[in-house]
Each structure stands twice: as structure tokens, then as C-alpha cells.
Coordinates of C-alpha atoms in Angstrom, one line a residue:
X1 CA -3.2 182.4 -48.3
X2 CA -1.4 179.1 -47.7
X3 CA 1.2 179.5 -44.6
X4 CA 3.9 177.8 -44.1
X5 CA 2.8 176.8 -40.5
X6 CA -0.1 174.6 -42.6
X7 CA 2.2 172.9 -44.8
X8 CA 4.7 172.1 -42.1
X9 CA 1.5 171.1 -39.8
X10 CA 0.1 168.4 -42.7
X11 CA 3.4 167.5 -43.7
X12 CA 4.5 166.2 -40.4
X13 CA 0.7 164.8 -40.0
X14 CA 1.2 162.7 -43.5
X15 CA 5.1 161.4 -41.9
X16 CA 2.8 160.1 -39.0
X17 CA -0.2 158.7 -40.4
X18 CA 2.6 156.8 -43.1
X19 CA 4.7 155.5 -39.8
X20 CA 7.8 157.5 -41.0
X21 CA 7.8 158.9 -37.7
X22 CA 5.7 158.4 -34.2
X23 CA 3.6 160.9 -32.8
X24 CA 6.3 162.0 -30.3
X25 CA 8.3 163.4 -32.9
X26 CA 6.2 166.1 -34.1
X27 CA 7.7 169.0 -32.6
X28 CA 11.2 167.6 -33.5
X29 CA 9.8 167.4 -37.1
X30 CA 8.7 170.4 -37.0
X31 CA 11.5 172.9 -36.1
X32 CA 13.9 170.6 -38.4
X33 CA 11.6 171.9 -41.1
X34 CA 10.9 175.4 -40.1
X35 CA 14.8 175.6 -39.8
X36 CA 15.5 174.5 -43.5
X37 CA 12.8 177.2 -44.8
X38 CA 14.5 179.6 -42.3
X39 CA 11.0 180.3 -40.3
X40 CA 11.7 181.4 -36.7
X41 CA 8.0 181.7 -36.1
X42 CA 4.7 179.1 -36.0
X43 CA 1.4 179.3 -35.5
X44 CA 0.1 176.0 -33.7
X45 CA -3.6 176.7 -34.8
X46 CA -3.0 176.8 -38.4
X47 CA -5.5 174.9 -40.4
X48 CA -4.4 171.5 -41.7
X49 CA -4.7 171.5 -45.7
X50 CA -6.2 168.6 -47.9
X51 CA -2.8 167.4 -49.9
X52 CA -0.2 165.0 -50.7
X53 CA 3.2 164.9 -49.7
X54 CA 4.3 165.9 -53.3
X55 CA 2.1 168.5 -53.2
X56 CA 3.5 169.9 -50.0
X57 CA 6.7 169.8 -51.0
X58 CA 6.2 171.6 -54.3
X59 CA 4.7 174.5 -52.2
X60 CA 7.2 174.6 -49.9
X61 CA 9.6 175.1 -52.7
X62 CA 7.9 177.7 -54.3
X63 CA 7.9 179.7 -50.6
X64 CA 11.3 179.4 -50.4
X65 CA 11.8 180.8 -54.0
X66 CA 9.7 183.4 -52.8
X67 CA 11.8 184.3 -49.7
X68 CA 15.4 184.3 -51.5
X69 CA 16.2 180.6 -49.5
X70 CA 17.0 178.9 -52.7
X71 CA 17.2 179.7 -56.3
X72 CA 14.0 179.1 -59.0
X73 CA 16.2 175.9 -60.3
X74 CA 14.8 172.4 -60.9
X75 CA 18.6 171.0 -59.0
X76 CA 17.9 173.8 -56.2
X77 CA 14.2 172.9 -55.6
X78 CA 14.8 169.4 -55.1
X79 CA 18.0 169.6 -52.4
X80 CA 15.7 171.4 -49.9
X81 CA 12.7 169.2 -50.6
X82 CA 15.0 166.0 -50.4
X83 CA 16.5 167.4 -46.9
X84 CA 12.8 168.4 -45.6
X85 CA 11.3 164.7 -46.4
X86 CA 15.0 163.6 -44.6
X87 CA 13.5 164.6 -41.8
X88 CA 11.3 162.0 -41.8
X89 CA 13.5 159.2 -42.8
X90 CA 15.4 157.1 -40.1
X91 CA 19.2 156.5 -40.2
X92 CA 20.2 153.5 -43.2
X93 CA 20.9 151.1 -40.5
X94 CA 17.4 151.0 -39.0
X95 CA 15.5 151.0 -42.4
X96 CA 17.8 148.0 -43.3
X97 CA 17.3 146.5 -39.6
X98 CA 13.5 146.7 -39.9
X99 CA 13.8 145.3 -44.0
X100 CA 15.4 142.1 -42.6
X101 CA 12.9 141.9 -39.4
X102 CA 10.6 141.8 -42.1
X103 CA 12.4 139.4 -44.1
X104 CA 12.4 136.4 -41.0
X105 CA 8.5 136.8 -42.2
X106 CA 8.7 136.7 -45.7
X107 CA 11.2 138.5 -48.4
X108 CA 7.7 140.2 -49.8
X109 CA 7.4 141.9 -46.6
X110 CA 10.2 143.0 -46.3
X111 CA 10.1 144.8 -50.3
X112 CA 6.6 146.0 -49.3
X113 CA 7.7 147.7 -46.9
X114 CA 11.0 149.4 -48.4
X115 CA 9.3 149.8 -51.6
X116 CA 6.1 152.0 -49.4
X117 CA 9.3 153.8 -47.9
X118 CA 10.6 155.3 -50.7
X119 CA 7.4 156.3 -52.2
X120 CA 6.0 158.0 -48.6
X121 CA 9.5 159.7 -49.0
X122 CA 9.4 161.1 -52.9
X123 CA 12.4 159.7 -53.6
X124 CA 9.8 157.8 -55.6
X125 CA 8.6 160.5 -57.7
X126 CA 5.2 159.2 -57.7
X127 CA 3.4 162.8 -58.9
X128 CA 5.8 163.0 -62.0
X129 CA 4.9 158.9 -62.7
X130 CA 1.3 159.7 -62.9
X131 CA 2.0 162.1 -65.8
X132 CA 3.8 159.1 -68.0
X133 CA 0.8 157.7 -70.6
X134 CA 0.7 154.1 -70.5
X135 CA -0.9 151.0 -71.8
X136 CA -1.1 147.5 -72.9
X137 CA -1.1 147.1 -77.2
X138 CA -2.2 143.2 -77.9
X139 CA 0.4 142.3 -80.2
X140 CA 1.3 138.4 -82.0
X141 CA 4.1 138.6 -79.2
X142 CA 1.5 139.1 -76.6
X143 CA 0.6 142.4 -74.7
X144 CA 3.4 145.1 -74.7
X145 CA 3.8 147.4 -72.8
X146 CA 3.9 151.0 -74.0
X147 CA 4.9 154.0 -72.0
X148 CA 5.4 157.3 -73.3
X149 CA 7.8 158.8 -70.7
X150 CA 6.6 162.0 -69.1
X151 CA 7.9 162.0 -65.5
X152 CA 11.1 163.0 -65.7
X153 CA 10.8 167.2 -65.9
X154 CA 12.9 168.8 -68.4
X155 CA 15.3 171.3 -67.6
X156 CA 15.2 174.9 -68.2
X157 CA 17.4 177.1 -69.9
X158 CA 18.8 178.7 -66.6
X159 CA 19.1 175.6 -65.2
X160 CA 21.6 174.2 -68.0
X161 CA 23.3 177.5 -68.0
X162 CA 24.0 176.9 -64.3
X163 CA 24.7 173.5 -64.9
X164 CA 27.9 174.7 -67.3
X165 CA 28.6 177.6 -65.4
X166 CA 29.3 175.8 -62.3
X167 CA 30.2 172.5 -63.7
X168 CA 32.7 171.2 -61.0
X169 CA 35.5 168.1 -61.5
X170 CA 34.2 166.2 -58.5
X171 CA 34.5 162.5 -58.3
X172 CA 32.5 162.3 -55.2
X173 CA 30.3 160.3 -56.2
X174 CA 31.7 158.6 -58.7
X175 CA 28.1 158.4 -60.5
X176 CA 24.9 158.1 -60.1
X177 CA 24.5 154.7 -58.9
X178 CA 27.5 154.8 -56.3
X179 CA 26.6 153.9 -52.6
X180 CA 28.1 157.2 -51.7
X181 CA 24.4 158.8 -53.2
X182 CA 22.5 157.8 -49.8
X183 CA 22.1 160.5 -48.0
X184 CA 24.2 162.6 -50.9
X185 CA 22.8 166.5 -50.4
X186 CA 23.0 167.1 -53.9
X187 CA 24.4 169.9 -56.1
X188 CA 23.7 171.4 -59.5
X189 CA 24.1 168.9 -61.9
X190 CA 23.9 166.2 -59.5
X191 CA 20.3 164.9 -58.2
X192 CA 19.6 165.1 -54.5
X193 CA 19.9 162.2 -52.4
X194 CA 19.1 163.2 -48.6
X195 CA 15.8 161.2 -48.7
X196 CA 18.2 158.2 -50.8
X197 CA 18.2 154.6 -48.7
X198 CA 19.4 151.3 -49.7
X199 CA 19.3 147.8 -48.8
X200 CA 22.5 146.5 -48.1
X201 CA 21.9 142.2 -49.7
X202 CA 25.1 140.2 -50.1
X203 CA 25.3 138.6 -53.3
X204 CA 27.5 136.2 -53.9
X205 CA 30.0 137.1 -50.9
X206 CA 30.2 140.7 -52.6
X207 CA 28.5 143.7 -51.0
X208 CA 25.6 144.6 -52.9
X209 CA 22.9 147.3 -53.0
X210 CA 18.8 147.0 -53.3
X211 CA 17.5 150.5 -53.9
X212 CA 14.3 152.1 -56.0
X213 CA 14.1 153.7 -59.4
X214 CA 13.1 157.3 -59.1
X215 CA 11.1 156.9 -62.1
X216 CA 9.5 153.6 -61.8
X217 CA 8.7 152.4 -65.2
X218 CA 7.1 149.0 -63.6
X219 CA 5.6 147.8 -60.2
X220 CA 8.6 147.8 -57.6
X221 CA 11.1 149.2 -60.6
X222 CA 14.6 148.2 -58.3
X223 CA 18.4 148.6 -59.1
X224 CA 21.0 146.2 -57.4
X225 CA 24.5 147.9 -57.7
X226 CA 28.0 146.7 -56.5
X227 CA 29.7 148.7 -53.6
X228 CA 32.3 148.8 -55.9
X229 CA 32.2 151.4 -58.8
X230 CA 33.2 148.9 -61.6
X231 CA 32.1 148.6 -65.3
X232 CA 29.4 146.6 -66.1
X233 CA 30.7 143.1 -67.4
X234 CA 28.3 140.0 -68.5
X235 CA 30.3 136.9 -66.8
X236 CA 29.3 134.0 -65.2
X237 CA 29.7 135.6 -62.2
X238 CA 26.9 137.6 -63.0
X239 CA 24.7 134.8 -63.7
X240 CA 25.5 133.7 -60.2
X241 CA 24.5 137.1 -58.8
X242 CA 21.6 137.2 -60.7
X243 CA 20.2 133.6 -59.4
X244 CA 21.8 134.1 -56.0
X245 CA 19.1 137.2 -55.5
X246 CA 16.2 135.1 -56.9
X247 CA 17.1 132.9 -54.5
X248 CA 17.0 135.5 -51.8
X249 CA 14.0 137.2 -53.4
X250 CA 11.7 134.9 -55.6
X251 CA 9.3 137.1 -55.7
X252 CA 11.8 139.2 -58.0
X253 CA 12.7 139.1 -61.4
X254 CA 16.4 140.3 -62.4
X255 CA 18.3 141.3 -65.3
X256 CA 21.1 142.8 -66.6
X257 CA 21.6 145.1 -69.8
X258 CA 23.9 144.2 -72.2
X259 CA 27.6 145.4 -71.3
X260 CA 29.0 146.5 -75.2
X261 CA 27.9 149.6 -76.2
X262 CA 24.8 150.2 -78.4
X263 CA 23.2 147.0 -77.4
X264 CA 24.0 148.1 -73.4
X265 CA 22.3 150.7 -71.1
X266 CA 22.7 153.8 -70.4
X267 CA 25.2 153.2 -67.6
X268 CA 28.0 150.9 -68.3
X269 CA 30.5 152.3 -66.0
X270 CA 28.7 151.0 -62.6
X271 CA 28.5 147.0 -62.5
X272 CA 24.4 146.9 -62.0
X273 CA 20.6 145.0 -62.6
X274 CA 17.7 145.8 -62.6
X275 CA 14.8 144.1 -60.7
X276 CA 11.3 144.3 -59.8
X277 CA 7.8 142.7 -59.4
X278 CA 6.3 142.3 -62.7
X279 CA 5.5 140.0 -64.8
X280 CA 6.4 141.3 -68.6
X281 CA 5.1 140.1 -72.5
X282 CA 8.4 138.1 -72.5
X283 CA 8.2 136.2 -69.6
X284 CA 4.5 134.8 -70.7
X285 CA 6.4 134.2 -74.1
X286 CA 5.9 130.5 -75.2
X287 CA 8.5 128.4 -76.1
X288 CA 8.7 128.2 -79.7
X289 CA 11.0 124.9 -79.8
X290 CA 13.1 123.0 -77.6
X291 CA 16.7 121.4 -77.9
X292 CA 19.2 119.5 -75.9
X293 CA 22.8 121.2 -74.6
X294 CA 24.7 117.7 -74.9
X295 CA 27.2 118.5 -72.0
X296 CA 23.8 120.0 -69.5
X297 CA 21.0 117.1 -70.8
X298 CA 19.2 117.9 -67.9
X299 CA 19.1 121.4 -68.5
X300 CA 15.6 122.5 -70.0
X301 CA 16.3 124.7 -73.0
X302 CA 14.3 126.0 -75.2
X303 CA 14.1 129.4 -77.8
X304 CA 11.3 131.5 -77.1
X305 CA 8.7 133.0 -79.3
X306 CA 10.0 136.2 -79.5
X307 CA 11.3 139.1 -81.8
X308 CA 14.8 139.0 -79.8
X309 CA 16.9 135.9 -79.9
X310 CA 16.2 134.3 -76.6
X311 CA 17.5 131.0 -75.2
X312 CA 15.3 129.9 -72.0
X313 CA 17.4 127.7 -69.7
X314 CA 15.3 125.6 -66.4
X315 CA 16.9 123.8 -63.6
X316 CA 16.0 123.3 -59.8
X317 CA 19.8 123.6 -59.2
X318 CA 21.0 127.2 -60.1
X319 CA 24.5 125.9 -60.4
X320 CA 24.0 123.9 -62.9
X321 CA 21.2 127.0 -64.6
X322 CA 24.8 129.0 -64.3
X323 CA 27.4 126.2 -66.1
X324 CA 25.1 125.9 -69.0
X325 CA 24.2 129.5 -69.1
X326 CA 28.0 130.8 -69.2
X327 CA 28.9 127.7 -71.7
X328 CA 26.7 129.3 -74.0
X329 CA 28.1 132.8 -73.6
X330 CA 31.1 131.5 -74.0
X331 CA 30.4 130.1 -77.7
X332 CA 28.2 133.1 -78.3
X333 CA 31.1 135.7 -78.1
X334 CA 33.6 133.9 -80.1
X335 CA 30.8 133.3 -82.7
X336 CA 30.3 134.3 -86.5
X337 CA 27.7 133.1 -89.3
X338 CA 28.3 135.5 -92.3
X339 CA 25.4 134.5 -93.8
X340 CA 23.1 135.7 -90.3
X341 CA 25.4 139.2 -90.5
X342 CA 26.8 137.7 -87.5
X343 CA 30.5 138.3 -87.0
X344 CA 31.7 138.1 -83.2
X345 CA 35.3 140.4 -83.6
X346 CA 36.2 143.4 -85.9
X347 CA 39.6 143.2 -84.7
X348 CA 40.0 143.2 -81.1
X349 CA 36.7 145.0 -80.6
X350 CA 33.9 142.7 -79.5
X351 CA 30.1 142.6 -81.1
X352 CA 28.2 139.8 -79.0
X353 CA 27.4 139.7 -75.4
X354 CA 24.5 138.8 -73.8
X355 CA 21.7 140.6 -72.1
X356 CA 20.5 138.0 -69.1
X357 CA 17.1 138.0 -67.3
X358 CA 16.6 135.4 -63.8
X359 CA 13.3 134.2 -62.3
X360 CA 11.8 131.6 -60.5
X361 CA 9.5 129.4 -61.7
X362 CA 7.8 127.4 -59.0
X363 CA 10.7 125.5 -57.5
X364 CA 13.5 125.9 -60.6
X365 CA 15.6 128.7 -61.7
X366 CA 15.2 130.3 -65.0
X367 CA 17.8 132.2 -67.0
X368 CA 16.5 134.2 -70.0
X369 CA 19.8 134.8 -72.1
X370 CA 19.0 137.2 -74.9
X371 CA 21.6 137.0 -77.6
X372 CA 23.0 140.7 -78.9
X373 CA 25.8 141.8 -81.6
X374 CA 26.1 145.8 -81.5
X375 CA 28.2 145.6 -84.7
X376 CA 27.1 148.5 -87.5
X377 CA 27.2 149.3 -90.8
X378 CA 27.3 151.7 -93.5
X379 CA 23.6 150.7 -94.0
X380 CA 22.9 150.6 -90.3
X381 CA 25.2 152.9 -89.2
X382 CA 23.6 152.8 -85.5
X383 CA 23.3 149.3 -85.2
X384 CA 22.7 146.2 -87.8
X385 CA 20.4 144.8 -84.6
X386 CA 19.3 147.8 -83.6
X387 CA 15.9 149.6 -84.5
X388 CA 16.5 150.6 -88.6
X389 CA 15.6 154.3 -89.7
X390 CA 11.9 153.0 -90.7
X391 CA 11.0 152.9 -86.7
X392 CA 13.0 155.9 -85.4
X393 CA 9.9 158.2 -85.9
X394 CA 8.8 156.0 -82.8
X395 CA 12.2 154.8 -81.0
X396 CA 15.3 155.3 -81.8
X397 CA 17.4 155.1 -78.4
X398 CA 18.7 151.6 -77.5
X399 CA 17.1 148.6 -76.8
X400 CA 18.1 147.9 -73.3
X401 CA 16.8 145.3 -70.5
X402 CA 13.3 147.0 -70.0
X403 CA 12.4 146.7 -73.6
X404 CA 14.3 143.3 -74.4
X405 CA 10.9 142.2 -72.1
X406 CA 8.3 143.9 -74.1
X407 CA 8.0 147.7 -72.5
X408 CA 8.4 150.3 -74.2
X409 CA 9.9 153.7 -72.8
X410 CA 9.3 156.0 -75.7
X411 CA 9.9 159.7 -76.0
X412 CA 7.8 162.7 -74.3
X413 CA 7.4 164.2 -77.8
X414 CA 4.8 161.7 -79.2
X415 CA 2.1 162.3 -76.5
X416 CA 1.9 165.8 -78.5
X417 CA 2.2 163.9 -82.0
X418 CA 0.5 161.0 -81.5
X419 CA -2.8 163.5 -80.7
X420 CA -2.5 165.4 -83.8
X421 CA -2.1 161.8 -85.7
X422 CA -6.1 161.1 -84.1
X423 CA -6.8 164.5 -85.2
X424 CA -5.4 164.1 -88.9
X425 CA -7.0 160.2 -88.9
X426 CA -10.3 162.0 -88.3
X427 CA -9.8 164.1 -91.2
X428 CA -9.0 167.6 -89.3
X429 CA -6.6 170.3 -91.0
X430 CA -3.4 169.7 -88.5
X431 CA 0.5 169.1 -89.4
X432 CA 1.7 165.4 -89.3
X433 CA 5.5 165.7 -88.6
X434 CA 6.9 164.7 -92.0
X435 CA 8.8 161.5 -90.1
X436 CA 5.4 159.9 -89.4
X437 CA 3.7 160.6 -92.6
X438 CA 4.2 157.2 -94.4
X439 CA 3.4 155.4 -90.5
X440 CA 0.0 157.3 -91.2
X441 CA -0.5 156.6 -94.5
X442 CA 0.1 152.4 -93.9
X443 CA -2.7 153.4 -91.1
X444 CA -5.4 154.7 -93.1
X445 CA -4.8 152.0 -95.7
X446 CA -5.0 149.3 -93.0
X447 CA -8.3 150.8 -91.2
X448 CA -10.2 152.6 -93.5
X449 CA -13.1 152.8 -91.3
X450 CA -11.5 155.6 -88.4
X451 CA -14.2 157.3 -86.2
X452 CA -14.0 159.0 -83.3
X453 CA -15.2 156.1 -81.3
X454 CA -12.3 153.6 -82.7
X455 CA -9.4 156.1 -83.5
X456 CA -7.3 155.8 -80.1
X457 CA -7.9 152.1 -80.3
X458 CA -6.6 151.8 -83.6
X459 CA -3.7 153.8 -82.9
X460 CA -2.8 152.1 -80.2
X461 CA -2.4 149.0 -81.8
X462 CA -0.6 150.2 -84.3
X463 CA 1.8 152.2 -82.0
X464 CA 2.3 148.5 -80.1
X465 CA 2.7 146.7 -83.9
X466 CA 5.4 149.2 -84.3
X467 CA 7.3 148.1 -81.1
X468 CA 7.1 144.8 -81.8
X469 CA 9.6 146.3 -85.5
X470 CA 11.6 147.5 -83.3
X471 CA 12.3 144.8 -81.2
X472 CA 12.5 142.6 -84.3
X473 CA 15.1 144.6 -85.9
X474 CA 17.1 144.5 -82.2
X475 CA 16.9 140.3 -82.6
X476 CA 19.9 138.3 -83.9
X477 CA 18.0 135.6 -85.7
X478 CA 14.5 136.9 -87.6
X479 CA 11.7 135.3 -86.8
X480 CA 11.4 133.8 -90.5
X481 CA 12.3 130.4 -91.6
X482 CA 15.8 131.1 -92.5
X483 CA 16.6 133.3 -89.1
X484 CA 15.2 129.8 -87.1
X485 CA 17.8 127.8 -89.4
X486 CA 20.4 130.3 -88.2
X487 CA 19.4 129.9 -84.8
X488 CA 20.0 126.4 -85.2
X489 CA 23.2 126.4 -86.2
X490 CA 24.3 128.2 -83.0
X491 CA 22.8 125.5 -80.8
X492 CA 25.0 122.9 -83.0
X493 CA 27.8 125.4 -82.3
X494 CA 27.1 125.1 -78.6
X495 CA 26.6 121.6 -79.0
X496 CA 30.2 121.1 -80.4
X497 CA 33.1 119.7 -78.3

């Protein structure tokens, strides 16, 4: 039988060997633990045990279930796991005073480390990750990126009767992304945060935050949130933010969702980007044609082969990257072209905005500015530029920053469907969900040759060819000869005086 005395003894052997702690602070470590699962006792020769921190964790839980501690609830479970791996974790102001020691040596060092931090911690849920399928589907965009999501675990039905039943009108914190979460112990209904660091970075003489997705869905998966808890808003000031931190970290892409809903994320109510190290199908996109701005000629802009409408903007000096940029989100929002289904106002309510990506590129700054209308109809009565009821069978969610660039975050349920797809594709009695059955009839007509041996491949592809719809029913101008005409007559919108 697995004691706790072993789990405590290899957990605070795994906080050393990762350099959360020095050897001098094992029996510190130690009791802090054995006082959270309420253990007065411990048995110094108890065998070590060949697992991960996860692992650990997830047994120390289930003890602690066992013993009455805390309740058999996914919120409960992960407040005492988040204040055991506390332990470990040093107070905010040294992880951010060993970040920027780091930094004097390189700004990759110093994410390295932070980024190796918050997995050795589980606040990056690096067991749950592994779960999520993914892979690359070549596509005439390039190689997407398809994930089916399968990290994040889905609550119980005691767990969202709690949830009601103890539902509480706090504002502390104001949400999820609030600096008030570091260090946050957590509550039903609201995720623990004792293991929860960030990096304080300064944008733009504003106090910002650097912190680590949970759920990475890409290498280095960051969020950079305001102190302030404000809505998001797409300005020029956030196309200074957004080059200010590639400045600071050019090893980093950024971007912002959209800020109208539909079109937007999933949080609007905290001003926030997302960042990371990874190079996406979007940012290899070619440029499909280039064009002059008359009042930035030595701006490079170009549109870029790619279902969404994207306007690629290149300068050395980011001030300038920002003028041009915000000049053409000005015009953009006060634009209309009936005869593109464009229209910028119903009423006072606004349709276009802009979703904004920044990189470097050797020595210039580049600004990705992704043109988006969230206006609907009684056809599309989600969204005119949003995926049409043909796709939903595969995504149906909005199209926000991560798969404006070409990944795909798609639902748990199709790892389940998708294999029962193979099995019907190799001819075996099983139940297609009616909502895929004309996706697998286009399949067999395309690929009448299916084997075993070609039959994930196949699928694959097609499941990518099917992202690729849905991003082209998110883009403003089609891809076709009349949606490049469109297109055009924007840029001689922009172009006007």
C-alpha cells in the first residue's frame, strides 16, 4: 500500500531535483505537506516511489478523500493540490527577481525558466495536455494545426450541483484573468490559484502581466493581462502594447482576439493577449499581393494567402508599424461594401474590428491585422463570417486568435466520433452521428480506395480540409476573384484622403 510518508518523501525529492527548492528545505517541505493532509506522523524510511509530480498529487488527493480532509469534487481536489505544490513555489517577488536576472542574459532565458516553473508546479496541467489528440493536416493554406481538446476534465454532476448550491456574489476576483488570482486559494466555482505566479512587464508605461495558460494549446501558450480589470478594446494603443512586448520579447509572438462579440474570445471583460513561442500555418503564409498605403509608402504591406482577410504590415520602426496599422482600423470600422455583405454599423451597434497579431521578423516589426465583421443574419443567424451550419458538425464555437493562425481547438466529442467514422470508412456495422453523414459520404466519394493502412491518414486530411471551411467562412473577402476585387476596394478606401 502506497503511504503517504512515500508520496510526501518523492514529492519533496522531485521539488529538489527541479530547483523549486534546495536540499535544506526538505524537512520544512515536508511538515508543510503532512500539515495540509493533516498527518501528525512520518516514517523517514519510507520507500521513494517511481512517479511524476502529477501523479503524486492525484494520489495525495485521493488520500485525503479517503480520510474526510476534502470532498470527492474536481474544485476541492485541486485547492489542496494547488496549496501542497505552493509549498514549493517561492514568494512572486523572487520568481520575478530571478525572471529578470535571467533576462540581463537573454529574454529566452528568462521565459525558459518561468515557462519550466509553472510546469514543475502543475499549474501547467501537463498530465491533462498529454491527453489532447493532435496533429499537423497539410492543407493549400499550409499545415494546420488540429487539436481535439481533451485536457480540460469535465465536471461531474455533484460538482455542478455544488457549484449552484454554493454559488456566492463575490467580486474578489473580478475574473479569471485578474492579478488578484496569484496566490488565489480557490473556491467552488473558482479554479485554485496557490501555485499561480506572474511576471510583472511594463508595457507601454501600464502595469502588465506575463503568465502561463493552464491548458497550453501551443509551445510556451502565455497570457499578458492589464492590472486593471478593463474590457478588451482593439485601439492603437494596443498595437503599441503589442509591439512594445516584441520588443521586450522577440522571441514572442502576440495577439489579441477580436473585442466585438462573436468574432471576440471568450473573455472580453479583462483587456488581454495572448503570446507564445510558436511559429503557426499563418505566419509561414505567403504574401499573395502587395500594395502601397499612400500616407506610410515605406510601410511594407501586403494581403496574405489566407482564408481570413489579412493585411501584413513591415517596418524597422514600430511607430510608424503602429500609425499605419491604427489608420487602417480606423477606415475599417467605419467601412461598408454591400456588395461584400460588409456593412460597418446597424445603428449604433458596431460589426468590424480587428483581430491583431505582432512579431519580429529579423530586425522589423510585423503587424498581422486580420479584418472581422460579427454582423448576422436570418441565413447566418450566428454569424455571416462565422463558420456556416455545413462545418458545425466539426466547429461551431468562434473563431478566435488561436485559430485566426491556423489551430484548431475542436471539441472532446469527435475523438469518440471521428473513431467510429474509420470504423464505418472500413465498412464495419457502427452509427455515424446523423450530422456527419453527408462529411462521410463526400469522403468515400473522394477516396474510394480506404484500407486500414490509409484510413486515419485520409481522415486526417480531410478533418484539416474542413478547417480550412471554416476559417474561410470566418474571412471577410473569399478567396475567389470577386472577394480579391473586394479587398481591393478597401485598400483604395484606405488609400483615400
Amino acid at each position: 500500500m502506497t503511504t503517504v510518508s512515500s508520496l510526501i518523501t518523492t514529492l519533496v525529492d522531485q521539488a529538489i531535483q527541479k530547483n523549486m527548492i534546495d536540499a535544506s528545505d526538505r524537512i520544512y517541505s515536508r511538515n508543510q505537506v503532512l500539515g495540509l493532509m493533516e498527518e501528525t506522523e512520518f516514517n523517514e524510511a519510507a520507500p521513494k516511489l517511481e512517479a511524476d509530480i502529477p501523479t503524486l498529487l492525484e494520489k495525495l488527493a485521493d488520500i485525503a478523500v479517503d480520510k474526510g480532509i476534502i470532498e470527492n469534487l474536481l474544485d476541492a481536489r485541486e485547492i489542496l493540490t494547488a496549496k501542497i505544490m505552493n509549498v514549493f513555489l517561492s514568494k512572486p517577488s523572487e520568481v520575478n527577481r530571478i525572471f529578470y536576472e535571467k533576462y540581463k542574459a537573454s529574454p529566452e532565458q528568462a521565459t525558459d525558466f518561468f515557462y519550466q516553473l509553472s510546469k514543475d508546479s502543475n499549474y501547467i496541467q501537463t498530465k491533462r495536455i498529454a491527453k489532447n489528440i493532435h496533429f499537423k493536416a497539410d492543407t493549400k493554406y499550409g499545415e494546420l494545426d488540429i487539436t481535439i481538446n481533451l485536457s480540460k476534465p469535465e465536471k461531474d454532476p455533484e460538482q455542478i450541483k455544488r457549484e449552484k448550491e454554493m454559488k456566492q456574489d463575490s467580486s474578489y476576483p473580478k475574473c479569471l484573468l485578474c492579478a488578484e488570482n496569484e496566490g488565489y486559494v480557490g473556491r467552488i466555482g473558482h479554479p485554485a490559484r496557490s501555485n499561480h505566479r506572474v511576471i510583472h512587464v511594463p508595457l507601454e508605461e501600464e502595469d502588465w502581466f506575463l503568465q502561463y495558460s493552464p491548458y497550453v494549446y501551443y509551445n510556451e501558450h502565455s497570457i499578458v493581462f492589464s492590472k486593471e480589470h478593463r474590457p478588451m478594446k482593439i485601439t492603437k494603443e494596443a498595437f503599441e502594447r503589442i509591439t512594445a512586448f516584441t520588443e521586450k520579447f522577440p522571441h514572442y509572438f502576440i495577439g489579441s482576439n477580436a473585442d466585438l462579440p462573436i468574432v471576440g474570445g471568450s473573455i472580453l471583460s479583462h483587456d488581454h493577449y495572448q503570446a507564445g513561442h510558436y511559429t503557426f500555418a499563418m505566419t509561414n503564409a505567403a504574401e499573395e499581393f502587395n500594395f502601397t498605403l499612400d500616407n506610410y509608402s515605406d510601410v511594407k504591406a501586403s494581403v496574405v494567402k489566407w482564408p481570413l482577410s489579412v493585411i501584413r504590415l513591415r517596418h524597422p520602426e514600430r511607430e510608424k508599424l503602429v500609425d499605419a496599422a491604427n489608420d487602417i482600423l480606423i477606415k475599417w470600422r467605419q467601412y461598408s461594401d454591400l456588395d461584400a455583405n460588409i456593412v460597418a454599423f446597424t445603428d449604433d451597434t458596431p460589426h468590424n474590428t480587428i483581430t491583431p497579431i505582432a512579431r519580429r521578423r529579423g530586425n522589423e516589426f510585423e503587424l498581422d491585422l486580420v479584418l472581422r465583421n460579427n454582423r448576422t443574419s436570418e441565413e447566418h443567424p450566428m454569424g455571416i463570417f462565422h463558420p456556416h451550419e455545413d462545418v458545425h458538425h466539426i466547429k461551431k464555437e468562434n473563431i478566435g486568435l488561436i485559430e485566426v493562425m491556423g489551430l484548431a481547438v475542436l471539441p472532446p466529442r469527435l475523438k469518440d466520433e471521428l473513431a467510429t467514422i474509420e470504423q464505418f470508412l472500413l465498412g464495419k456495422q457502427v452509427n455515424v452521428a446523423d450530422y456527419h453523414q453527408d462529411w462521410v459520404q463526400e469522403i468515400q466519394e473522394k477516396h474510394p480506395l480506404i484500407d486500414s493502412n490509409n484510413v486515419t491518414s485520409i481522415l486526417e486530411e480531410e478533418l484539416g480540409n474542413k478547417f480550412a471551411r471554416v476559417l474561410e467562412d470566418a474571412g471577410v473577402y473569399k478567396t475567389d476573384e470577386s472577394g480579391r476585387k473586394a479587398f481591393k476596394r478597401f485598400i483604395s478606401f484606405v488609400n483615400q484622403v
